[in-house]
mmCIF file of C-alpha atoms in Angstrom:
data_model
loop_
_atom_site.group_PDB
_atom_site.id
_atom_site.type_symbol
_atom_site.label_atom_id
_atom_site.label_comp_id
_atom_site.label_asym_id
_atom_site.label_seq_id
_atom_site.Cartn_x
_atom_site.Cartn_y
_atom_site.Cartn_z
ATOM 1 C CA ALA A 1 145.944 -62.170 104.158
ATOM 2 C CA PHE A 2 143.486 -59.220 104.132
ATOM 3 C CA ASP A 3 141.847 -58.947 107.754
ATOM 4 C CA ALA A 4 138.232 -60.887 107.715
ATOM 5 C CA HIS A 5 137.152 -58.349 110.227
ATOM 6 C CA ALA A 6 137.992 -54.877 108.791
ATOM 7 C CA ILE A 7 136.277 -52.638 106.151
ATOM 8 C CA TYR A 8 139.020 -51.182 103.942
ATOM 9 C CA GLU A 9 137.422 -48.114 102.221
ATOM 10 C CA ILE A 10 138.032 -45.426 99.502
ATOM 11 C CA LEU A 11 136.734 -42.042 100.329
ATOM 12 C CA VAL A 12 135.943 -39.537 97.985
ATOM 13 C CA ASP A 13 134.589 -35.764 98.375
ATOM 14 C CA ASN A 14 133.185 -34.045 95.567
ATOM 15 C CA ASN A 15 132.617 -30.581 96.557
ATOM 16 C CA GLY A 16 135.297 -29.927 98.805
ATOM 17 C CA ASP A 17 134.187 -30.137 102.867
ATOM 18 C CA ALA A 18 136.711 -32.963 103.367
ATOM 19 C CA ARG A 19 133.757 -35.218 104.182
ATOM 20 C CA ALA A 20 133.085 -38.536 102.017
ATOM 21 C CA ASP A 21 130.374 -38.242 99.370
ATOM 22 C CA VAL A 22 131.442 -41.527 97.951
ATOM 23 C CA ALA A 23 132.548 -44.824 99.560
ATOM 24 C CA PHE A 24 134.288 -47.448 98.148
ATOM 25 C CA LYS A 25 133.697 -50.682 101.000
ATOM 26 C CA ILE A 26 135.689 -53.140 100.673
ATOM 27 C CA THR A 27 136.098 -56.562 102.896
ATOM 28 C CA PHE A 28 137.047 -59.985 102.574
ATOM 29 C CA SER A 29 135.943 -63.402 103.765
ATOM 30 C CA ALA A 30 138.530 -65.664 105.748
ATOM 31 C CA LYS A 31 141.084 -67.331 104.298
ATOM 32 C CA GLU A 32 140.324 -71.216 104.066
ATOM 33 C CA ALA A 33 142.708 -73.684 102.226
ATOM 34 C CA GLY A 34 144.413 -71.138 100.727
ATOM 35 C CA GLN A 35 141.761 -69.128 99.184
ATOM 36 C CA GLN A 36 140.175 -65.658 100.308
ATOM 37 C CA HIS A 37 137.474 -63.478 98.295
ATOM 38 C CA ALA A 38 136.667 -59.965 98.512
ATOM 39 C CA THR A 39 133.605 -58.003 98.415
ATOM 40 C CA VAL A 40 133.323 -54.278 97.084
ATOM 41 C CA ARG A 41 130.253 -51.797 97.394
ATOM 42 C CA LEU A 42 129.672 -48.387 96.352
ATOM 43 C CA ALA A 43 127.643 -46.317 98.883
ATOM 44 C CA THR A 44 126.846 -42.435 98.543
ATOM 45 C CA GLY A 45 126.116 -39.227 100.681
ATOM 46 C CA GLU A 46 125.035 -40.423 104.386
ATOM 47 C CA GLN A 47 125.636 -44.129 103.478
ATOM 48 C CA ALA A 48 129.294 -43.251 102.556
ATOM 49 C CA ARG A 49 130.171 -41.637 105.703
ATOM 50 C CA ALA A 50 128.878 -44.414 107.593
ATOM 51 C CA LYS A 51 131.110 -46.882 109.653
ATOM 52 C CA ASP A 52 128.926 -49.622 108.334
ATOM 53 C CA HIS A 53 128.869 -52.180 105.652
ATOM 54 C CA ALA A 54 126.224 -49.999 104.000
ATOM 55 C CA GLY A 55 126.098 -50.018 99.900
ATOM 56 C CA THR A 56 125.621 -51.586 96.707
ATOM 57 C CA VAL A 57 127.267 -54.443 95.904
ATOM 58 C CA VAL A 58 129.445 -53.845 92.663
ATOM 59 C CA PHE A 59 131.510 -57.028 93.211
ATOM 60 C CA GLU A 60 131.276 -60.217 94.748
ATOM 61 C CA HIS A 61 133.662 -63.440 95.478
ATOM 62 C CA VAL A 62 136.321 -61.754 93.614
ATOM 63 C CA PRO A 63 138.962 -64.025 94.478
ATOM 64 C CA VAL A 64 142.485 -62.565 96.015
ATOM 65 C CA SER A 65 145.679 -63.050 93.658
ATOM 66 C CA PHE A 66 148.367 -65.055 96.397
ATOM 67 C CA GLY A 67 150.671 -65.664 93.146
ATOM 68 C CA ALA A 68 152.038 -64.466 90.193
ATOM 69 C CA GLU A 69 148.629 -64.639 88.499
ATOM 70 C CA ALA A 70 146.767 -61.130 88.811
ATOM 71 C CA HIS A 71 143.340 -62.348 89.006
ATOM 72 C CA VAL A 72 141.191 -59.153 87.721
ATOM 73 C CA ALA A 73 137.315 -58.759 87.747
ATOM 74 C CA THR A 74 135.358 -56.662 85.483
ATOM 75 C CA ARG A 75 132.060 -55.321 85.698
ATOM 76 C CA ASP A 76 130.141 -52.542 84.139
ATOM 77 C CA SER A 77 133.106 -50.389 83.104
ATOM 78 C CA ARG A 78 134.972 -50.984 86.399
ATOM 79 C CA LYS A 79 137.534 -53.216 87.378
ATOM 80 C CA PHE A 80 138.825 -54.466 90.616
ATOM 81 C CA PHE A 81 142.209 -56.344 92.027
ATOM 82 C CA ALA A 82 143.023 -57.473 95.384
ATOM 83 C CA GLY A 83 146.444 -59.553 96.379
ATOM 84 C CA ILE A 84 149.922 -59.192 97.059
ATOM 85 C CA ARG A 85 152.099 -57.321 94.321
ATOM 86 C CA SER A 86 155.562 -55.773 94.185
ATOM 87 C CA ASP A 87 155.181 -52.816 96.097
ATOM 88 C CA PRO A 88 155.673 -50.018 94.000
ATOM 89 C CA PHE A 89 156.804 -46.935 96.488
ATOM 90 C CA PHE A 90 160.548 -45.965 96.512
ATOM 91 C CA PHE A 91 161.568 -44.247 99.363
ATOM 92 C CA ASP A 92 165.023 -44.090 101.131
ATOM 93 C CA LEU A 93 163.637 -45.227 104.523
ATOM 94 C CA LEU A 94 166.873 -45.939 106.943
ATOM 95 C CA GLY A 95 168.203 -42.596 105.923
ATOM 96 C CA PHE A 96 165.153 -41.014 106.803
ATOM 97 C CA LEU A 97 164.977 -42.604 110.141
ATOM 98 C CA ASN A 98 168.581 -41.606 110.167
ATOM 99 C CA GLY A 99 168.350 -37.713 110.669
ATOM 100 C CA LEU A 100 167.850 -37.338 106.844
ATOM 101 C CA LYS A 101 170.894 -39.029 106.085
ATOM 102 C CA PHE A 102 170.338 -40.244 102.407
ATOM 103 C CA THR A 103 172.614 -42.943 100.845
ATOM 104 C CA GLY A 104 170.211 -43.744 98.003
ATOM 105 C CA ALA A 105 169.567 -46.825 99.253
ATOM 106 C CA ASP A 106 165.477 -47.664 98.299
ATOM 107 C CA PHE A 107 164.328 -49.478 101.577
ATOM 108 C CA PHE A 108 161.121 -51.218 99.402
ATOM 109 C CA ILE A 109 162.533 -52.472 96.258
ATOM 110 C CA ASP A 110 162.536 -56.071 97.537
ATOM 111 C CA LYS A 111 159.578 -56.073 99.250
ATOM 112 C CA ASN A 112 155.968 -57.309 98.421
ATOM 113 C CA VAL A 113 152.504 -55.369 99.877
ATOM 114 C CA PHE A 114 148.987 -56.323 99.537
ATOM 115 C CA SER A 115 147.304 -54.535 97.303
ATOM 116 C CA MET A 116 143.832 -53.487 96.281
ATOM 117 C CA ALA A 117 143.420 -51.370 92.601
ATOM 118 C CA LEU A 118 139.817 -50.206 91.479
ATOM 119 C CA GLU A 119 138.806 -48.689 88.410
ATOM 120 C CA VAL A 120 135.859 -46.765 87.629
ATOM 121 C CA PRO A 121 133.782 -44.544 85.295
ATOM 122 C CA ASN A 122 134.180 -40.550 86.236
ATOM 123 C CA SER A 123 130.297 -41.020 86.923
ATOM 124 C CA ASN A 124 130.626 -43.179 89.918
ATOM 125 C CA LEU A 125 132.919 -40.290 91.734
ATOM 126 C CA GLY A 126 129.993 -37.638 91.279
ATOM 127 C CA GLU A 127 129.796 -34.041 89.209
ATOM 128 C CA HIS A 128 132.877 -32.088 89.872
ATOM 129 C CA SER A 129 136.087 -32.796 88.195
ATOM 130 C CA ALA A 130 137.808 -31.909 91.589
ATOM 131 C CA LEU A 131 138.135 -34.478 94.091
ATOM 132 C CA GLY A 132 139.934 -35.259 97.524
ATOM 133 C CA ILE A 133 140.614 -38.830 97.921
ATOM 134 C CA TRP A 134 141.525 -40.650 100.681
ATOM 135 C CA THR A 135 141.940 -44.231 101.974
ATOM 136 C CA ARG A 136 140.629 -45.305 105.769
ATOM 137 C CA THR A 137 140.281 -48.845 107.881
ATOM 138 C CA LEU A 138 137.553 -49.451 109.993
ATOM 139 C CA MET A 139 138.141 -52.508 112.580
ATOM 140 C CA PRO A 140 135.003 -53.917 115.030
ATOM 141 C CA ALA A 141 134.602 -51.554 118.412
ATOM 142 C CA GLU A 142 134.381 -52.856 121.608
ATOM 143 C CA GLY A 143 130.365 -52.909 122.428
ATOM 144 C CA GLY A 144 129.523 -53.026 118.442
ATOM 145 C CA GLY A 145 129.923 -51.162 115.392
ATOM 146 C CA PHE A 146 133.110 -50.270 113.714
ATOM 147 C CA THR A 147 136.175 -47.800 114.477
ATOM 148 C CA GLN A 148 138.253 -46.104 112.203
ATOM 149 C CA VAL A 149 141.906 -47.211 113.353
ATOM 150 C CA ASP A 150 143.937 -45.808 109.904
ATOM 151 C CA SER A 151 143.628 -43.224 107.414
ATOM 152 C CA MET A 152 145.709 -41.822 104.471
ATOM 153 C CA GLY A 153 145.782 -39.183 101.975
ATOM 154 C CA ARG A 154 148.921 -37.939 100.441
ATOM 155 C CA PRO A 155 152.051 -40.166 101.012
ATOM 156 C CA ALA A 156 154.155 -40.187 104.426
ATOM 157 C CA ILE A 157 151.990 -37.137 105.553
ATOM 158 C CA ASN A 158 151.416 -38.337 109.302
ATOM 159 C CA THR A 159 155.157 -40.167 108.989
ATOM 160 C CA VAL A 160 156.893 -37.024 108.992
ATOM 161 C CA PHE A 161 154.338 -34.749 110.506
ATOM 162 C CA ASN A 162 153.671 -36.347 113.489
ATOM 163 C CA HIS A 163 155.214 -38.346 116.722
ATOM 164 C CA GLY A 164 154.242 -40.792 119.243
ATOM 165 C CA ASP A 165 150.761 -40.584 120.380
ATOM 166 C CA ALA A 166 150.062 -37.979 117.642
ATOM 167 C CA LYS A 167 150.354 -40.668 115.073
ATOM 168 C CA ASN A 168 147.570 -42.538 116.507
ATOM 169 C CA LEU A 169 145.150 -39.736 117.079
ATOM 170 C CA PHE A 170 145.934 -38.453 113.134
ATOM 171 C CA ASN A 171 144.871 -42.117 112.058
ATOM 172 C CA HIS A 172 141.464 -42.138 114.297
ATOM 173 C CA ILE A 173 139.968 -38.315 113.202
ATOM 174 C CA GLU A 174 138.036 -37.370 110.413
ATOM 175 C CA PRO A 175 139.957 -35.204 107.504
ATOM 176 C CA VAL A 176 137.472 -32.264 108.419
ATOM 177 C CA GLN A 177 139.261 -32.402 112.148
ATOM 178 C CA GLU A 178 142.604 -32.553 111.345
ATOM 179 C CA ARG A 179 143.221 -28.255 110.402
ATOM 180 C CA GLU A 180 141.813 -27.743 114.097
ATOM 181 C CA LEU A 181 143.556 -30.548 115.970
ATOM 182 C CA PHE A 182 147.256 -30.626 113.924
ATOM 183 C CA LEU A 183 147.628 -27.091 112.275
ATOM 184 C CA GLU A 184 149.857 -25.207 114.958
ATOM 185 C CA SER A 185 151.963 -28.494 114.949
ATOM 186 C CA PHE A 186 152.680 -28.618 111.340
ATOM 187 C CA ILE A 187 153.712 -25.193 111.261
ATOM 188 C CA GLN A 188 156.378 -25.849 114.019
ATOM 189 C CA THR A 189 157.438 -28.795 112.139
ATOM 190 C CA LEU A 190 157.493 -27.277 108.928
ATOM 191 C CA ILE A 191 159.398 -24.249 110.546
ATOM 192 C CA ALA A 192 161.596 -26.395 112.374
ATOM 193 C CA LEU A 193 162.431 -29.311 108.885
ATOM 194 C CA SER A 194 163.416 -26.237 106.974
ATOM 195 C CA SER A 195 165.711 -24.802 109.301
ATOM 196 C CA LEU A 196 167.831 -28.572 109.409
ATOM 197 C CA SER A 197 170.673 -27.157 106.584
ATOM 198 C CA SER A 198 171.189 -23.607 107.456
ATOM 199 C CA PRO A 199 171.971 -21.797 105.873
ATOM 200 C CA THR A 200 169.616 -22.580 102.727
ATOM 201 C CA ALA A 201 168.993 -21.025 99.754
ATOM 202 C CA GLN A 202 166.176 -19.927 100.882
ATOM 203 C CA GLY A 203 166.210 -19.875 104.508
ATOM 204 C CA PRO A 204 163.908 -21.166 107.087
ATOM 205 C CA TYR A 205 160.226 -21.028 106.459
ATOM 206 C CA THR A 206 158.415 -17.604 107.982
ATOM 207 C CA THR A 207 155.267 -18.145 110.265
ATOM 208 C CA ALA A 208 153.041 -17.179 107.357
ATOM 209 C CA GLU A 209 154.870 -19.667 104.613
ATOM 210 C CA ALA A 210 154.859 -22.626 107.031
ATOM 211 C CA THR A 211 150.827 -21.674 107.942
ATOM 212 C CA ALA A 212 150.355 -21.555 103.776
ATOM 213 C CA ILE A 213 151.991 -24.406 103.235
ATOM 214 C CA ALA A 214 150.276 -26.266 106.237
ATOM 215 C CA GLU A 215 146.615 -25.446 105.185
ATOM 216 C CA ILE A 216 147.443 -27.106 101.440
ATOM 217 C CA LEU A 217 148.709 -30.057 103.383
ATOM 218 C CA LEU A 218 145.406 -29.967 105.812
ATOM 219 C CA PRO A 219 143.258 -31.868 105.639
ATOM 220 C CA ASP A 220 145.243 -34.915 104.374
ATOM 221 C CA VAL A 221 143.265 -36.054 101.313
ATOM 222 C CA LEU A 222 144.823 -36.544 97.847
ATOM 223 C CA THR A 223 143.504 -33.559 95.379
ATOM 224 C CA TYR A 224 142.719 -34.512 92.198
ATOM 225 C CA ASP A 225 141.277 -32.819 89.018
ATOM 226 C CA ASP A 226 140.698 -35.259 85.993
ATOM 227 C CA ALA A 227 141.060 -31.515 83.430
ATOM 228 C CA ASN A 228 144.836 -31.570 84.967
ATOM 229 C CA ALA A 229 147.490 -34.146 83.331
ATOM 230 C CA GLY A 230 150.034 -33.479 86.112
ATOM 231 C CA GLY A 231 151.423 -35.673 88.665
ATOM 232 C CA PHE A 232 151.271 -34.782 92.424
ATOM 233 C CA LEU A 233 150.322 -32.875 94.443
ATOM 234 C CA ASN A 234 147.446 -33.484 91.415
ATOM 235 C CA GLY A 235 146.503 -37.444 92.076
ATOM 236 C CA ARG A 236 149.870 -39.349 92.041
ATOM 237 C CA LYS A 237 150.990 -41.447 89.610
ATOM 238 C CA LEU A 238 153.159 -44.610 90.470
ATOM 239 C CA THR A 239 156.313 -43.001 88.985
ATOM 240 C CA ASP A 240 156.266 -39.767 90.661
ATOM 241 C CA ASP A 241 159.047 -38.954 93.217
ATOM 242 C CA VAL A 242 156.499 -38.118 95.793
ATOM 243 C CA ILE A 243 159.676 -38.270 98.588
ATOM 244 C CA ASP A 244 161.520 -35.897 96.323
ATOM 245 C CA ILE A 245 158.801 -33.294 95.727
ATOM 246 C CA GLU A 246 157.760 -33.416 99.985
ATOM 247 C CA LEU A 247 161.354 -33.722 101.086
ATOM 248 C CA ASN A 248 161.786 -30.227 98.987
ATOM 249 C CA LEU A 249 158.584 -29.028 100.223
ATOM 250 C CA VAL A 250 158.811 -29.598 104.082
ATOM 251 C CA THR A 251 162.915 -28.034 104.013
ATOM 252 C CA HIS A 252 162.393 -25.038 101.879
ATOM 253 C CA GLY A 253 164.883 -26.536 99.666
ATOM 254 C CA ALA A 254 167.296 -27.851 102.407
ATOM 255 C CA VAL A 255 167.111 -31.139 101.306
ATOM 256 C CA THR A 256 165.778 -32.195 97.706
ATOM 257 C CA GLY A 257 166.247 -35.863 97.909
ATOM 258 C CA ASP A 258 166.646 -39.309 98.971
ATOM 259 C CA GLY A 259 168.442 -40.732 95.592
ATOM 260 C CA VAL A 260 166.285 -43.088 94.936
ATOM 261 C CA GLY A 261 163.805 -43.157 91.918
ATOM 262 C CA PRO A 262 161.132 -45.259 90.549
ATOM 263 C CA HIS A 263 160.706 -49.174 90.024
ATOM 264 C CA HIS A 264 160.868 -50.605 86.817
ATOM 265 C CA ASP A 265 158.634 -53.727 87.491
ATOM 266 C CA LEU A 266 155.117 -51.868 87.033
ATOM 267 C CA LEU A 267 152.517 -52.869 84.290
ATOM 268 C CA ASP A 268 151.459 -50.913 81.953
ATOM 269 C CA HIS A 269 147.856 -52.336 82.305
ATOM 270 C CA PHE A 270 146.021 -52.595 85.314
ATOM 271 C CA PRO A 271 145.882 -53.525 88.018
ATOM 272 C CA TYR A 272 149.680 -51.768 87.100
ATOM 273 C CA VAL A 273 151.788 -52.472 90.340
ATOM 274 C CA GLY A 274 154.231 -55.276 89.340
ATOM 275 C CA ASN A 275 154.327 -59.259 89.856
ATOM 276 C CA PRO A 276 155.364 -60.102 93.432
ATOM 277 C CA HIS A 277 158.941 -61.156 94.501
#
């Protein structure tokens, strides 16, 4: 089940300052008799940044889908889904963990994942077409209130660039803090990764080149402009080969892909992610 103590948030920055201007806050009831229900709140301004349940309820008592049937709630041009689905992510994870020795084996091909899908009109996101989007999970803190325990914008950034306690720190801070705390380590990682398969066609990144890329990757928010139909790094389509793009980028062409492609069980309609295995 989804954690009944958590607040799962989809955050939107619509003015480029890496601070949330809009938040969709999703909470769940406890699972009882095999059933669980979701509530979605919409918060803006200071309420969007607050680590609490603030906001206007836009969906209430939406049943979580634990089987093949997708229960989709529709209200005022918005749609919401929560439940178990086929994991759309594709990646030779074991090859990555084995020093980038890829075999084309998709670790996620037979996996399910708890999913949330939300469709809203553009007017809910602010006046600007260029957005920064990320998610975070809040859990009850000792002494009251909530604390951030997880954060993600673009896929695999924390996975690739951070190790040990740095991963936990990255999950606990706000995007606006990330350049100050992680820019230098990202620069050094880019230089190291681009030296993996020497000599490469381009050679290792210079410090200036690595700095320019690190400043694109940080803060870790998924940038999206609805005036641009292109995929990743502009938004992220479920079929975008984000791993190949990122491997090629961070290694300066030394590693161009993991040999894995998109899944074929995606739906052509909301919630888009395929039926669970």
